[in-house]
Amino acid sequence: MSLDDLYRETILDHYGHPRNKGVLEPADATREGVNPLCGDELRVAVRVRDGIVEDVRFDGKGCSISQASASMMTEMVKGKRVEEVAGLIAAFKTMMRGGEMPPEGLGDLEALQGVRKFPVRVKCATLVWITLEMALADVKHET
Ligand code: ZN
């Protein structure tokens, strides 16, 4: 199996079986993100306790890339410290811009590298991360 096939399988697996999809109750912050170029609409809800992302859920509709990226995001950030998540958001954006990958890699997220060639798809992949960033900023203001 080629790397492209593996990437495609990872994306389709997350798209077909999204992790942490649904409503988060109670949530500390909820934000909505829209990518009008594609029609993706996502909602990200977070709950933060003692500086750790205790729980995160996403909901909404969109293309396979936006949904798979959202599913991967929830798996990656759940249980991590808010500062670590900020680093992850930055690393993901850098990867999608064609920049260097962190030495430890980005796990399943690396499957999204293939969409860098398509600017519209890059917006699909980053939408949930930008929405998460906004939600986490809201939480900080409350504490
Ligand atoms: Zn899309």
Coordinates of C-alpha atoms and ligand atoms in Angstrom, one line a residue:
M1 CA 0.0 0.0 0.0
S2 CA 1.4 3.4 -0.9
L3 CA 1.6 6.3 1.5
D4 CA -1.2 8.1 -0.5
D5 CA -3.4 5.1 -0.1
L6 CA -2.7 5.0 3.6
Y7 CA -3.5 8.7 4.0
R8 CA -6.7 8.2 2.0
E9 CA -7.7 5.3 4.3
T10 CA -7.0 7.3 7.4
I11 CA -9.2 10.2 6.1
L12 CA -12.0 7.9 5.1
D13 CA -11.9 6.1 8.4
H14 CA -12.3 9.3 10.4
Y15 CA -14.9 10.6 8.0
G16 CA -16.9 7.3 8.2
H17 CA -16.5 6.9 11.9
P18 CA -16.0 10.3 13.4
R19 CA -14.6 10.5 16.9
N20 CA -16.1 12.8 19.5
K21 CA -18.9 14.0 17.3
G22 CA -21.9 15.5 19.0
V23 CA -23.0 17.9 21.6
L24 CA -20.8 18.6 24.7
E25 CA -22.7 19.2 27.9
P26 CA -21.7 21.3 29.8
A27 CA -19.2 23.2 27.6
D28 CA -17.1 26.2 28.6
A29 CA -17.1 27.6 25.1
T30 CA -18.6 26.8 21.8
R31 CA -17.7 28.4 18.5
E32 CA -18.9 28.0 14.9
G33 CA -16.7 28.0 11.8
V34 CA -17.8 28.3 8.2
N35 CA -15.8 27.7 5.0
P36 CA -18.1 29.2 2.4
L37 CA -15.8 28.1 -0.5
C38 CA -16.8 24.5 0.2
G39 CA -19.9 24.7 2.4
D40 CA -18.3 23.3 5.5
E41 CA -20.0 24.3 8.7
L42 CA -18.6 23.1 12.0
R43 CA -19.2 23.7 15.7
V44 CA -16.5 23.1 18.3
A45 CA -17.2 22.9 22.0
V46 CA -14.6 22.6 24.7
R47 CA -14.5 22.0 28.4
V48 CA -11.3 23.0 30.2
R49 CA -10.4 22.0 33.7
D50 CA -7.1 22.9 35.5
G51 CA -5.6 24.0 32.2
I52 CA -6.3 20.7 30.5
V53 CA -8.8 20.2 27.7
E54 CA -11.0 17.7 29.5
D55 CA -13.4 17.2 26.7
V56 CA -13.9 18.4 23.2
R57 CA -16.7 17.7 20.6
F58 CA -17.5 18.8 17.2
D59 CA -20.6 18.8 15.2
G60 CA -21.8 20.0 11.8
K61 CA -21.6 19.1 8.2
G62 CA -19.1 19.3 5.4
C63 CA -16.8 17.5 3.1
S64 CA -14.7 14.5 4.0
I65 CA -11.6 16.6 4.6
S66 CA -13.2 19.0 7.0
Q67 CA -15.0 16.2 8.9
A68 CA -11.9 14.0 9.1
S69 CA -9.7 16.8 10.3
A70 CA -12.3 17.6 13.0
S71 CA -12.4 14.0 14.1
M72 CA -8.6 13.8 14.2
M73 CA -8.4 17.1 16.1
T74 CA -10.6 15.9 18.9
E75 CA -8.5 12.8 19.3
M76 CA -5.3 14.8 19.3
V77 CA -6.2 17.6 21.8
K78 CA -8.3 15.7 24.3
G79 CA -6.4 15.4 27.6
K80 CA -3.7 17.8 26.6
R81 CA -2.8 21.1 28.3
V82 CA -4.1 24.2 26.7
E83 CA -0.5 25.4 25.9
E84 CA 0.3 22.1 24.2
V85 CA -2.9 22.4 22.1
A86 CA -1.8 25.9 21.1
G87 CA 1.5 24.4 19.9
L88 CA -0.4 21.7 18.0
I89 CA -2.6 24.2 16.3
A90 CA 0.5 26.2 15.2
A91 CA 2.3 23.0 14.0
F92 CA -0.7 21.9 12.0
K93 CA -1.1 25.3 10.3
T94 CA 2.6 25.2 9.5
M95 CA 2.4 21.8 8.0
M96 CA -0.6 22.8 5.9
R97 CA 1.4 25.8 4.6
G98 CA 4.1 23.5 3.5
G99 CA 6.4 24.3 6.4
E100 CA 8.4 21.9 8.6
M101 CA 6.9 19.2 10.6
P102 CA 7.7 18.9 14.4
P103 CA 10.3 16.2 15.0
E104 CA 7.8 14.0 16.9
G105 CA 5.4 14.1 13.9
L106 CA 1.7 14.9 13.9
G107 CA 0.2 11.4 14.0
D108 CA -2.9 10.8 11.9
L109 CA -2.9 14.5 11.0
E110 CA -0.1 13.8 8.6
A111 CA -2.7 12.2 6.4
L112 CA -3.9 15.7 5.6
Q113 CA -0.6 16.7 4.0
G114 CA -1.8 15.6 0.6
V115 CA -4.4 18.3 0.4
R116 CA -1.8 21.1 0.5
K117 CA -1.8 21.1 -3.3
F118 CA -5.3 22.3 -3.3
P119 CA -5.8 25.7 -1.6
V120 CA -9.5 25.4 -1.2
R121 CA -9.0 22.0 0.6
V122 CA -6.5 23.5 2.9
K123 CA -9.2 25.8 4.2
C124 CA -11.4 22.6 4.7
A125 CA -8.6 21.0 6.8
T126 CA -7.7 24.1 8.9
L127 CA -11.3 25.2 9.6
V128 CA -11.8 23.1 12.7
W129 CA -8.4 24.2 14.1
I130 CA -9.2 27.8 13.7
T131 CA -12.6 27.3 15.3
L132 CA -10.9 25.4 18.2
E133 CA -8.5 28.3 18.6
M134 CA -11.4 30.8 18.9
A135 CA -13.2 28.5 21.4
L136 CA -10.1 28.2 23.6
A137 CA -9.6 32.0 23.5
D138 CA -13.1 32.4 24.9
V139 CA -12.3 30.0 27.8
K140 CA -9.2 32.0 28.7
H141 CA -11.2 35.2 29.0
E142 CA -13.5 33.6 31.5
T143 CA -10.8 32.5 33.9
Ligands
ZN1 ZN -14.6 21.2 2.6

